[in-house]
mmCIF file of C-alpha atoms in Angstrom:
data_model
loop_
_atom_site.group_PDB
_atom_site.id
_atom_site.type_symbol
_atom_site.label_atom_id
_atom_site.label_comp_id
_atom_site.label_asym_id
_atom_site.label_seq_id
_atom_site.Cartn_x
_atom_site.Cartn_y
_atom_site.Cartn_z
ATOM 1 C CA MET A 247 7.992 74.079 -53.746
ATOM 2 C CA LYS A 248 9.968 74.861 -50.639
ATOM 3 C CA LYS A 249 11.517 72.008 -48.766
ATOM 4 C CA LYS A 250 10.559 71.719 -45.137
ATOM 5 C CA THR A 251 13.659 71.541 -43.037
ATOM 6 C CA SER A 252 13.407 70.421 -39.463
ATOM 7 C CA LEU A 253 15.035 73.200 -37.491
ATOM 8 C CA PRO A 254 15.614 72.769 -33.776
ATOM 9 C CA ASN A 255 13.171 74.627 -31.589
ATOM 10 C CA VAL A 256 15.158 77.674 -30.488
ATOM 11 C CA ASP A 257 12.851 78.240 -27.501
ATOM 12 C CA ASP A 258 13.671 74.758 -26.181
ATOM 13 C CA LEU A 259 17.339 75.307 -26.873
ATOM 14 C CA SER A 260 17.187 78.653 -25.051
ATOM 15 C CA ILE A 261 15.942 76.917 -21.903
ATOM 16 C CA LYS A 262 18.633 74.289 -22.203
ATOM 17 C CA TYR A 263 21.136 77.109 -22.608
ATOM 18 C CA VAL A 264 19.986 78.537 -19.248
ATOM 19 C CA PHE A 265 20.741 75.178 -17.621
ATOM 20 C CA ASP A 266 23.975 74.466 -19.559
ATOM 21 C CA ASP A 267 22.433 71.390 -21.158
ATOM 22 C CA LEU A 268 23.694 72.000 -24.700
ATOM 23 C CA ASP A 269 26.512 70.605 -26.769
ATOM 24 C CA PRO A 270 28.889 73.106 -28.438
ATOM 25 C CA SER A 271 27.060 73.190 -31.786
ATOM 26 C CA GLU A 272 23.748 73.960 -30.058
ATOM 27 C CA ILE A 273 25.364 76.656 -27.897
ATOM 28 C CA MET A 274 26.574 78.326 -31.070
ATOM 29 C CA LEU A 275 23.065 78.153 -32.533
ATOM 30 C CA VAL A 276 21.503 79.834 -29.496
ATOM 31 C CA GLU A 277 24.177 82.512 -29.307
ATOM 32 C CA GLN A 278 23.670 83.279 -32.984
ATOM 33 C CA ALA A 279 19.911 83.544 -32.402
ATOM 34 C CA MET A 280 20.517 85.858 -29.439
ATOM 35 C CA SER A 281 22.843 88.070 -31.419
ATOM 36 C CA LYS A 282 20.166 88.478 -34.092
ATOM 37 C CA ASP A 283 17.206 88.882 -31.732
ATOM 38 C CA GLN A 284 17.579 91.365 -28.867
ATOM 39 C CA ASN A 285 14.366 90.179 -27.198
ATOM 40 C CA ARG A 286 15.650 86.610 -27.084
ATOM 41 C CA LEU A 287 18.908 87.811 -25.600
ATOM 42 C CA ILE A 288 17.056 89.686 -22.830
ATOM 43 C CA GLU A 289 14.751 86.711 -22.190
ATOM 44 C CA VAL A 290 17.582 84.195 -21.885
ATOM 45 C CA HIS A 291 19.587 86.383 -19.520
ATOM 46 C CA SER A 292 16.551 87.152 -17.347
ATOM 47 C CA MET A 293 15.747 83.435 -17.137
ATOM 48 C CA LYS A 294 19.334 82.767 -16.054
ATOM 49 C CA SER A 295 19.169 85.370 -13.293
ATOM 50 C CA THR A 296 15.721 84.155 -12.162
ATOM 51 C CA TRP A 297 17.006 80.579 -11.905
ATOM 52 C CA LYS A 298 20.027 81.727 -9.922
ATOM 53 C CA ARG A 299 17.727 83.516 -7.502
ATOM 54 C CA VAL A 300 15.565 80.382 -7.184
ATOM 55 C CA GLN A 301 18.594 78.209 -6.493
ATOM 56 C CA LYS A 302 19.926 80.629 -3.934
ATOM 57 C CA ASN A 303 16.691 81.064 -2.015
ATOM 58 C CA LEU A 304 14.902 77.734 -2.183
ATOM 59 C CA PRO A 305 15.559 76.271 1.247
ATOM 60 C CA GLU A 306 16.594 72.769 2.154
ATOM 61 C CA MET A 307 14.100 71.680 4.737
ATOM 62 C CA HIS A 308 14.397 68.919 7.287
ATOM 63 C CA PRO A 309 11.731 66.544 8.515
ATOM 64 C CA PRO A 310 11.036 66.503 12.261
ATOM 65 C CA ALA A 311 13.420 64.267 14.216
ATOM 66 C CA GLU A 312 10.583 62.189 15.653
ATOM 67 C CA LEU A 313 9.339 61.476 12.141
ATOM 68 C CA THR A 314 12.745 60.145 11.114
ATOM 69 C CA GLU A 315 12.938 58.027 14.264
ATOM 70 C CA ASN A 316 9.520 56.616 13.555
ATOM 71 C CA ILE A 317 10.549 55.604 10.054
ATOM 72 C CA LEU A 318 13.683 53.891 11.342
ATOM 73 C CA GLU A 319 11.628 51.984 13.916
ATOM 74 C CA ASN A 320 9.248 50.854 11.194
ATOM 75 C CA ALA A 321 12.181 49.631 9.137
ATOM 76 C CA GLN A 322 13.504 47.689 12.137
ATOM 77 C CA GLN A 323 10.126 46.117 12.882
ATOM 78 C CA TYR A 324 9.473 45.209 9.265
ATOM 79 C CA SER A 325 12.877 43.572 8.938
ATOM 80 C CA SER A 326 12.369 41.605 12.153
ATOM 81 C CA LYS A 327 9.051 40.242 10.972
ATOM 82 C CA HIS A 328 10.364 39.257 7.579
ATOM 83 C CA THR A 329 13.627 37.614 8.634
ATOM 84 C CA THR A 330 13.391 33.791 8.447
ATOM 85 C CA PHE A 331 15.703 31.080 9.666
ATOM 86 C CA PHE A 332 17.151 30.603 6.248
ATOM 87 C CA THR A 333 17.557 34.268 5.369
ATOM 88 C CA SER A 334 19.507 35.119 8.471
ATOM 89 C CA ARG A 335 23.174 34.651 7.864
ATOM 90 C CA LEU A 336 24.007 35.196 11.474
ATOM 91 C CA ASN A 337 21.759 32.421 12.744
ATOM 92 C CA PRO A 338 23.960 30.182 14.904
ATOM 93 C CA GLY A 339 21.599 27.266 14.484
ATOM 94 C CA LEU A 340 22.179 27.325 10.768
ATOM 95 C CA PHE A 341 25.915 27.107 11.216
ATOM 96 C CA ALA A 342 25.647 24.275 13.739
ATOM 97 C CA THR A 343 23.350 22.274 11.481
ATOM 98 C CA ALA A 344 25.607 22.790 8.499
ATOM 99 C CA ALA A 345 28.658 21.703 10.509
ATOM 100 C CA VAL A 346 26.961 18.508 11.672
ATOM 101 C CA VAL A 347 25.825 17.621 8.161
ATOM 102 C CA ILE A 348 29.250 18.221 6.654
ATOM 103 C CA PHE A 349 30.989 16.203 9.372
ATOM 104 C CA SER A 350 28.572 13.334 8.890
ATOM 105 C CA LEU A 351 29.191 13.311 5.172
ATOM 106 C CA ILE A 352 32.949 13.278 5.668
ATOM 107 C CA VAL A 353 32.791 10.337 8.080
ATOM 108 C CA THR A 354 30.425 8.429 5.810
ATOM 109 C CA PHE A 355 32.619 8.846 2.775
ATOM 110 C CA ALA A 356 35.678 7.900 4.797
ATOM 111 C CA TYR A 357 34.130 4.492 5.504
ATOM 112 C CA LEU A 358 32.746 3.925 2.035
ATOM 113 C CA ILE A 359 35.729 4.798 -0.109
ATOM 114 C CA PRO A 360 38.438 2.052 0.053
ATOM 115 C CA SER A 361 41.939 3.309 0.691
ATOM 116 C CA ASN A 362 44.579 2.581 -2.019
ATOM 117 C CA SER A 363 47.535 4.081 -0.197
ATOM 118 C CA ASP A 364 48.364 1.029 1.919
ATOM 119 C CA ALA A 365 49.527 -1.625 -0.518
ATOM 120 C CA THR A 366 49.027 -4.631 1.671
ATOM 121 C CA GLU A 367 45.499 -3.696 2.717
ATOM 122 C CA GLY A 368 44.579 -3.126 -0.861
ATOM 123 C CA LEU A 369 46.207 -6.312 -1.882
ATOM 124 C CA ALA A 370 44.514 -8.232 0.856
ATOM 125 C CA THR A 371 41.123 -7.357 -0.582
ATOM 126 C CA GLY A 372 42.162 -7.721 -4.200
ATOM 127 C CA GLY A 373 42.194 -10.630 -6.657
ATOM 128 C CA GLU A 374 44.302 -13.729 -6.976
ATOM 129 C CA GLY A 375 47.588 -11.906 -7.232
ATOM 130 C CA THR A 376 46.963 -10.086 -4.012
ATOM 131 C CA VAL A 377 46.093 -13.306 -2.271
ATOM 132 C CA ALA A 378 49.284 -14.821 -3.571
ATOM 133 C CA LEU A 379 51.437 -11.996 -2.233
ATOM 134 C CA GLU A 380 49.767 -12.139 1.124
ATOM 135 C CA ASN A 381 50.573 -15.787 1.274
ATOM 136 C CA ILE A 382 54.167 -14.980 0.440
ATOM 137 C CA ALA A 383 54.292 -12.480 3.276
ATOM 138 C CA ASN A 384 52.856 -15.086 5.555
ATOM 139 C CA ASN A 385 55.370 -17.614 4.292
ATOM 140 C CA GLU A 386 52.659 -20.007 3.231
ATOM 141 C CA MET A 387 53.878 -20.385 -0.332
ATOM 142 C CA GLN A 388 57.199 -20.144 -1.962
ATOM 143 C CA PRO A 389 57.676 -18.635 -5.425
ATOM 144 C CA TRP A 390 59.073 -20.850 -8.065
ATOM 145 C CA ILE A 391 59.959 -20.529 -11.722
ATOM 146 C CA ASP A 392 59.329 -22.987 -14.453
ATOM 147 C CA ARG A 393 61.461 -23.771 -17.442
ATOM 148 C CA GLU A 394 59.957 -20.951 -19.387
ATOM 149 C CA ASN A 395 61.006 -18.475 -16.763
ATOM 150 C CA MET A 396 57.441 -18.108 -15.618
ATOM 151 C CA MET A 397 57.034 -17.403 -11.961
ATOM 152 C CA TYR A 398 54.531 -19.149 -9.791
ATOM 153 C CA ILE A 399 53.619 -18.862 -6.198
ATOM 154 C CA GLY A 400 52.656 -22.221 -4.869
ATOM 155 C CA ALA A 401 50.005 -23.620 -7.090
ATOM 156 C CA LEU A 402 48.790 -20.241 -8.142
ATOM 157 C CA GLU A 403 49.688 -18.745 -11.376
ATOM 158 C CA ILE A 404 50.322 -15.098 -10.934
ATOM 159 C CA HIS A 405 48.188 -12.700 -12.925
ATOM 160 C CA ASN A 406 50.090 -10.674 -15.452
ATOM 161 C CA LYS A 407 52.947 -13.105 -15.387
ATOM 162 C CA VAL A 408 56.249 -11.398 -15.788
ATOM 163 C CA LEU A 409 59.462 -12.906 -17.033
ATOM 164 C CA LEU A 410 62.104 -12.363 -14.450
ATOM 165 C CA PRO A 411 65.584 -11.430 -15.365
ATOM 166 C CA ASP A 412 68.179 -14.075 -14.556
ATOM 167 C CA SER A 413 69.437 -12.368 -11.425
ATOM 168 C CA LEU A 414 66.037 -12.218 -9.922
ATOM 169 C CA ARG A 415 65.207 -15.701 -11.079
ATOM 170 C CA LYS A 416 68.181 -17.057 -9.248
ATOM 171 C CA ASN A 417 67.178 -15.233 -6.149
ATOM 172 C CA ALA A 418 63.675 -16.599 -6.458
ATOM 173 C CA ILE A 419 64.936 -20.158 -6.541
ATOM 174 C CA LYS A 420 67.297 -19.546 -3.664
ATOM 175 C CA THR A 421 64.866 -17.681 -1.543
ATOM 176 C CA SER A 422 63.863 -19.778 1.395
ATOM 177 C CA GLY A 423 60.900 -17.638 2.144
ATOM 178 C CA THR A 424 61.459 -16.519 5.672
ATOM 179 C CA ALA A 425 58.461 -15.469 7.625
ATOM 180 C CA THR A 426 57.653 -11.903 6.960
ATOM 181 C CA PRO A 427 54.939 -9.815 8.527
ATOM 182 C CA ALA A 428 51.905 -9.213 6.441
ATOM 183 C CA THR A 429 52.846 -5.597 5.926
ATOM 184 C CA ARG A 430 56.266 -6.374 4.366
ATOM 185 C CA ILE A 431 56.641 -7.058 0.681
ATOM 186 C CA PRO A 432 59.332 -9.574 -0.406
ATOM 187 C CA PRO A 433 62.168 -7.707 -2.158
ATOM 188 C CA MET A 434 61.781 -9.763 -5.301
ATOM 189 C CA MET A 435 58.206 -8.606 -5.602
ATOM 190 C CA GLN A 436 58.898 -4.966 -5.111
ATOM 191 C CA ASP A 437 60.007 -4.092 -8.600
ATOM 192 C CA PHE A 438 57.150 -5.429 -10.674
ATOM 193 C CA GLN A 439 53.473 -4.906 -10.632
ATOM 194 C CA LEU A 440 50.731 -7.416 -10.076
ATOM 195 C CA THR A 441 47.032 -6.892 -10.692
ATOM 196 C CA GLY A 442 47.603 -3.287 -11.546
ATOM 197 C CA THR A 443 48.650 -2.354 -8.001
ATOM 198 C CA ARG A 444 51.795 -0.413 -7.658
ATOM 199 C CA TYR A 445 53.882 -0.803 -4.488
ATOM 200 C CA MET B 667 24.725 71.727 -13.882
ATOM 201 C CA MET B 668 27.004 70.824 -11.009
ATOM 202 C CA SER B 669 25.849 67.858 -8.976
ATOM 203 C CA ARG B 670 25.619 68.594 -5.332
ATOM 204 C CA ASN B 671 26.345 65.708 -3.006
ATOM 205 C CA PRO B 672 27.809 67.087 0.179
ATOM 206 C CA HIS B 673 27.029 63.937 2.141
ATOM 207 C CA LEU B 674 29.190 61.619 0.096
ATOM 208 C CA SER B 675 32.899 61.595 0.658
ATOM 209 C CA ASN B 676 35.501 59.232 -0.695
ATOM 210 C CA GLN B 677 35.311 57.034 2.377
ATOM 211 C CA GLN B 678 31.538 56.723 2.673
ATOM 212 C CA PRO B 679 29.803 53.874 0.886
ATOM 213 C CA ASP B 680 27.645 54.817 -2.067
ATOM 214 C CA ASP B 681 23.889 54.265 -2.231
ATOM 215 C CA HIS B 682 24.230 50.937 -4.031
ATOM 216 C CA GLU B 683 26.442 49.533 -1.323
ATOM 217 C CA LEU B 684 24.128 50.733 1.456
ATOM 218 C CA VAL B 685 21.064 49.291 -0.259
ATOM 219 C CA ARG B 686 22.851 46.000 -0.740
ATOM 220 C CA ARG B 687 23.804 45.866 2.948
ATOM 221 C CA TYR B 688 20.265 46.684 4.024
ATOM 222 C CA ARG B 689 18.601 44.145 1.756
ATOM 223 C CA ARG B 690 20.978 41.240 2.166
ATOM 224 C CA ASN B 691 22.318 41.705 5.679
ATOM 225 C CA ASN B 692 19.383 43.493 7.266
ATOM 226 C CA ASP B 693 21.804 46.298 8.158
ATOM 227 C CA GLN B 694 19.658 48.955 9.853
ATOM 228 C CA ASP B 695 22.573 51.354 10.057
ATOM 229 C CA ALA B 696 22.840 51.258 6.280
ATOM 230 C CA PHE B 697 19.187 52.213 5.943
ATOM 231 C CA LYS B 698 19.700 55.022 8.458
ATOM 232 C CA GLN B 699 22.576 56.394 6.387
ATOM 233 C CA LEU B 700 20.439 56.318 3.250
ATOM 234 C CA LEU B 701 17.629 58.139 5.017
ATOM 235 C CA GLU B 702 19.886 60.802 6.488
ATOM 236 C CA ARG B 703 21.607 61.335 3.179
ATOM 237 C CA HIS B 704 18.463 62.022 1.159
ATOM 238 C CA GLN B 705 15.692 62.984 3.567
ATOM 239 C CA SER B 706 16.136 66.755 3.261
ATOM 240 C CA LYS B 707 15.784 66.849 -0.476
ATOM 241 C CA ILE B 708 12.788 64.570 -0.486
ATOM 242 C CA TYR B 709 11.095 66.417 2.355
ATOM 243 C CA SER B 710 11.860 69.809 0.788
ATOM 244 C CA TYR B 711 10.263 68.737 -2.458
ATOM 245 C CA ILE B 712 7.131 67.446 -0.747
ATOM 246 C CA TYR B 713 6.836 70.495 1.489
ATOM 247 C CA SER B 714 7.348 72.894 -1.423
ATOM 248 C CA MET B 715 4.617 71.168 -3.381
ATOM 249 C CA VAL B 716 1.995 70.932 -0.635
ATOM 250 C CA GLY B 717 2.954 73.936 1.498
ATOM 251 C CA ASN B 718 1.773 72.457 4.760
ATOM 252 C CA ALA B 719 3.939 70.862 7.467
ATOM 253 C CA GLU B 720 1.415 68.317 8.655
ATOM 254 C CA THR B 721 0.597 67.178 5.136
ATOM 255 C CA ALA B 722 4.264 67.071 4.223
ATOM 256 C CA ASN B 723 4.943 64.879 7.269
ATOM 257 C CA ASP B 724 2.150 62.490 6.287
ATOM 258 C CA ILE B 725 3.330 62.192 2.705
ATOM 259 C CA PHE B 726 6.943 61.770 3.832
ATOM 260 C CA GLN B 727 5.903 58.985 6.216
ATOM 261 C CA GLU B 728 3.803 57.356 3.516
ATOM 262 C CA THR B 729 6.701 57.535 1.078
ATOM 263 C CA PHE B 730 9.114 55.726 3.338
ATOM 264 C CA THR B 731 6.553 53.172 4.442
ATOM 265 C CA LYS B 732 6.300 52.201 0.797
ATOM 266 C CA VAL B 733 10.085 52.284 0.443
ATOM 267 C CA ILE B 734 10.456 49.821 3.337
ATOM 268 C CA THR B 735 7.667 47.449 2.331
ATOM 269 C CA LYS B 736 8.094 47.534 -1.441
ATOM 270 C CA MET B 737 11.858 47.593 -1.839
ATOM 271 C CA ASP B 738 12.185 43.859 -2.356
ATOM 272 C CA GLU B 739 9.338 43.766 -4.842
ATOM 273 C CA THR B 740 9.762 46.833 -6.981
ATOM 274 C CA TYR B 741 13.275 48.219 -6.620
ATOM 275 C CA ASN B 742 15.744 47.070 -9.232
ATOM 276 C CA GLU B 743 19.335 47.490 -8.064
ATOM 277 C CA GLN B 744 20.354 48.407 -11.602
ATOM 278 C CA GLY B 745 18.801 51.833 -11.214
ATOM 279 C CA LYS B 746 19.482 54.606 -8.736
ATOM 280 C CA TRP B 747 17.845 54.094 -5.382
ATOM 281 C CA ILE B 748 17.162 57.794 -4.873
ATOM 282 C CA ALA B 749 15.444 58.058 -8.264
ATOM 283 C CA TRP B 750 13.147 55.212 -7.222
ATOM 284 C CA VAL B 751 12.370 56.908 -3.897
ATOM 285 C CA MET B 752 11.772 60.239 -5.635
ATOM 286 C CA ARG B 753 9.241 58.623 -7.889
ATOM 287 C CA ILE B 754 7.344 57.279 -4.882
ATOM 288 C CA ALA B 755 7.449 60.705 -3.180
ATOM 289 C CA HIS B 756 6.373 62.458 -6.357
ATOM 290 C CA ASN B 757 3.450 60.104 -6.966
ATOM 291 C CA ALA B 758 2.281 60.435 -3.360
ATOM 292 C CA THR B 759 2.464 64.233 -3.622
ATOM 293 C CA ILE B 760 0.570 64.333 -6.906
ATOM 294 C CA ASP B 761 -2.084 61.999 -5.521
ATOM 295 C CA PHE B 762 -2.605 64.371 -2.631
ATOM 296 C CA LEU B 763 -2.828 67.412 -4.897
ATOM 297 C CA ARG B 764 -5.298 65.681 -7.184
ATOM 298 C CA LYS B 765 -7.503 64.962 -4.216
ATOM 299 C CA LYS B 766 -7.283 68.575 -3.204
ATOM 300 C CA LYS B 767 -7.818 69.791 -6.792
ATOM 301 C CA ARG B 768 -6.548 73.223 -6.055
ATOM 302 C CA PHE B 769 -3.333 75.135 -5.805
ATOM 303 C CA VAL B 770 -1.950 75.328 -2.334
ATOM 304 C CA ASP B 771 -1.210 78.823 -1.212
ATOM 305 C CA VAL B 772 1.714 78.988 1.164
ATOM 306 C CA ASN B 773 0.594 81.978 3.141
ATOM 307 C CA SER B 774 1.081 82.450 6.854
ATOM 308 C CA GLN B 775 -2.233 84.275 7.152
ATOM 309 C CA ASN B 776 -4.272 81.362 5.778
ATOM 310 C CA ASP B 777 -2.398 78.485 7.413
ATOM 311 C CA PRO B 778 -2.029 78.887 11.187
ATOM 312 C CA ASP B 779 0.397 75.948 11.349
ATOM 313 C CA TYR B 780 2.691 77.468 8.810
ATOM 314 C CA ASP B 781 5.860 78.894 10.207
ATOM 315 C CA PHE B 782 8.480 79.015 7.538
ATOM 316 C CA TYR B 783 11.321 79.823 9.904
ATOM 317 C CA ASP B 784 10.772 76.670 11.954
ATOM 318 C CA ARG B 785 11.954 74.539 9.098
ATOM 319 C CA LEU B 786 15.003 76.560 8.141
ATOM 320 C CA PRO B 787 18.337 75.001 9.097
ATOM 321 C CA ASP B 788 20.414 76.826 11.662
ATOM 322 C CA GLU B 789 23.132 78.483 9.598
ATOM 323 C CA GLY B 790 24.825 80.249 12.501
ATOM 324 C CA LEU B 791 24.812 83.628 10.757
ATOM 325 C CA GLU B 792 26.104 86.426 12.957
ATOM 326 C CA ASP B 793 24.285 89.211 11.199
ATOM 327 C CA ALA B 794 20.667 89.119 12.339
ATOM 328 C CA GLN B 795 19.648 91.561 9.646
ATOM 329 C CA GLU B 796 21.173 89.374 6.974
ATOM 330 C CA THR B 797 19.363 86.399 8.430
ATOM 331 C CA LEU B 798 16.107 88.258 8.425
ATOM 332 C CA GLU B 799 16.528 89.461 4.853
ATOM 333 C CA LYS B 800 17.480 86.025 3.660
ATOM 334 C CA GLY B 801 14.507 84.561 5.415
ATOM 335 C CA GLU B 802 12.254 87.121 3.801
ATOM 336 C CA ASP B 803 13.654 86.352 0.368
ATOM 337 C CA ARG B 804 12.981 82.680 0.926
ATOM 338 C CA SER B 805 9.544 83.342 2.230
ATOM 339 C CA SER B 806 8.584 85.487 -0.751
ATOM 340 C CA LEU B 807 10.066 82.963 -3.177
ATOM 341 C CA MET B 808 8.057 80.144 -1.613
ATOM 342 C CA THR B 809 4.963 82.316 -1.865
ATOM 343 C CA HIS B 810 5.613 83.017 -5.542
ATOM 344 C CA ILE B 811 6.309 79.372 -6.308
ATOM 345 C CA SER B 812 3.104 78.359 -4.600
ATOM 346 C CA LYS B 813 1.230 80.587 -7.032
ATOM 347 C CA LEU B 814 2.640 78.813 -10.081
ATOM 348 C CA PRO B 815 0.469 76.220 -11.807
ATOM 349 C CA LYS B 816 1.123 72.762 -10.394
ATOM 350 C CA GLU B 817 2.903 71.537 -13.558
ATOM 351 C CA GLN B 818 5.312 74.475 -13.580
ATOM 352 C CA ARG B 819 5.951 74.213 -9.844
ATOM 353 C CA GLU B 820 6.646 70.511 -10.270
ATOM 354 C CA VAL B 821 9.313 71.073 -12.931
ATOM 355 C CA VAL B 822 11.059 73.754 -10.856
ATOM 356 C CA MET B 823 11.126 71.565 -7.747
ATOM 357 C CA LEU B 824 12.247 68.410 -9.530
ATOM 358 C CA ARG B 825 15.046 70.270 -11.243
ATOM 359 C CA HIS B 826 16.206 72.067 -8.106
ATOM 360 C CA TYR B 827 15.824 69.478 -5.353
ATOM 361 C CA TYR B 828 16.350 66.279 -7.303
ATOM 362 C CA GLU B 829 18.752 67.702 -9.940
ATOM 363 C CA MET B 830 16.906 65.750 -12.598
ATOM 364 C CA SER B 831 17.586 66.222 -16.266
ATOM 365 C CA PHE B 832 14.697 67.390 -18.424
ATOM 366 C CA LYS B 833 14.526 63.921 -19.932
ATOM 367 C CA GLU B 834 14.085 62.399 -16.452
ATOM 368 C CA ILE B 835 11.498 65.035 -15.539
ATOM 369 C CA ALA B 836 9.613 64.292 -18.747
ATOM 370 C CA ASP B 837 9.645 60.548 -18.014
ATOM 371 C CA LEU B 838 8.491 61.029 -14.440
ATOM 372 C CA THR B 839 5.650 63.393 -15.324
ATOM 373 C CA ASN B 840 4.628 61.443 -18.442
ATOM 374 C CA VAL B 841 5.093 64.283 -20.903
ATOM 375 C CA SER B 842 7.436 64.922 -23.801
ATOM 376 C CA ILE B 843 10.778 66.586 -23.188
ATOM 377 C CA ASN B 844 9.571 69.602 -25.166
ATOM 378 C CA THR B 845 6.618 69.961 -22.831
ATOM 379 C CA ALA B 846 8.884 69.738 -19.781
ATOM 380 C CA LEU B 847 11.156 72.408 -21.253
ATOM 381 C CA GLY B 848 8.186 74.608 -22.049
ATOM 382 C CA ARG B 849 6.851 74.313 -18.515
ATOM 383 C CA MET B 850 10.194 75.371 -17.099
ATOM 384 C CA ARG B 851 10.361 78.297 -19.485
ATOM 385 C CA TYR B 852 6.934 79.574 -18.451
ATOM 386 C CA ALA B 853 7.724 78.938 -14.784
ATOM 387 C CA LEU B 854 10.802 81.153 -15.006
ATOM 388 C CA ILE B 855 8.944 83.829 -16.963
ATOM 389 C CA ASN B 856 6.111 83.832 -14.394
ATOM 390 C CA LEU B 857 8.527 83.970 -11.472
ATOM 391 C CA ARG B 858 10.362 86.879 -13.071
ATOM 392 C CA LYS B 859 7.096 88.766 -13.437
ATOM 393 C CA MET B 860 6.246 88.114 -9.783
ATOM 394 C CA PHE B 861 9.685 89.340 -8.655
ATOM 395 C CA GLU B 862 9.289 92.493 -10.749
ATOM 396 C CA LYS B 863 5.847 93.132 -9.331
ATOM 397 C CA GLU B 864 7.138 92.637 -5.800
ATOM 398 C CA HIS B 865 10.025 94.980 -6.485
ATOM 399 C CA GLU B 866 7.625 97.640 -7.774
ATOM 400 C CA LYS B 867 5.538 97.343 -4.610
ATOM 401 C CA GLU B 868 8.642 97.706 -2.440
ATOM 402 C CA ASN B 869 9.707 100.789 -4.388
ATOM 403 C CA LYS B 870 6.279 102.376 -4.049
ATOM 404 C CA PHE B 871 6.268 101.593 -0.329
ATOM 405 C CA ALA B 872 9.716 103.123 0.051
ATOM 406 C CA GLU B 873 8.625 106.251 -1.866
ATOM 407 C CA ARG B 874 5.646 106.820 0.426
ATOM 408 C CA ARG B 875 7.973 106.891 3.394
#
């Protein structure tokens, strides 16, 4: 029993050959078929020349100018009708509204978020340690150190008590606590941290 | 087959860019460039299929009305814009021909509005005789093509004006690629026969003189 082999349709390949739509193996197949069949050779070459004549003589035609203008006007009108406030990027009102909203948000956040950059302001609103330091700046209380080298400011025990080295301890005892403006930090307080606030 | 795109240079934006500008920025100049770039091919196809200027104008107008109103809904920027427009033009043309249910004969004697030379571009040829002969060749070719069955005419026009592959032609016309190839083959065979017949007539006419 003969096996059925699927051979490419040579007629289809011949047309593709006319239009240069073949890969090299298919070109070889068609050229072999043409070399064996004179009629196929004549047909393929006549189709090629007919197509060349068609390509050469089929004109490129132009629509009337008024028709083109009409279409462009329709495009303009359709776009105008279907452009909304939010789809128009060039709408000045949109920009103005956006600017106002953004500015308002910036101002609002500026008031709500507390500033940590100014140490005294932050300290003034902080806990006991910050109150103590403010009092020092205002010369209301004098720091003092007990026998265990624990520092106190007035009656308040400082949070996160820190043992002072001897040199600083001596200075603390000797310090008379001159009046300092609220914004100035006593030198003895500048090198250690209270309540997690860094000067 | 060499792709012909004389309108596109290195500096001009491609179709995708123009479509994007038109859709997103409402750039009317972009739409105008698209129209000017492709209108001749689309119009030529429609005119060649229907053979009548007034009808071709109507179908052309209808095509671009749909392009303008349906672009946001049905055009996918992944595909070629011109292929999408061609499909609209093709469908509009086929709808018209179905309504007519006959072949359109492009013949100046039957159609008083038909003047083939009115639509030819001005090529500035110095030799009037050459112009005349070329015009006659075109006229006879259009006449022959008009006599082809609609399916064969369709394949010839789509291949020539739109430079479609046979696969694309098959997809557009809802047939297999083998059928599309067969239609082209018979179209070329029929055209060759018509040219030979015309040539015989010319020879006989020349002999009588």
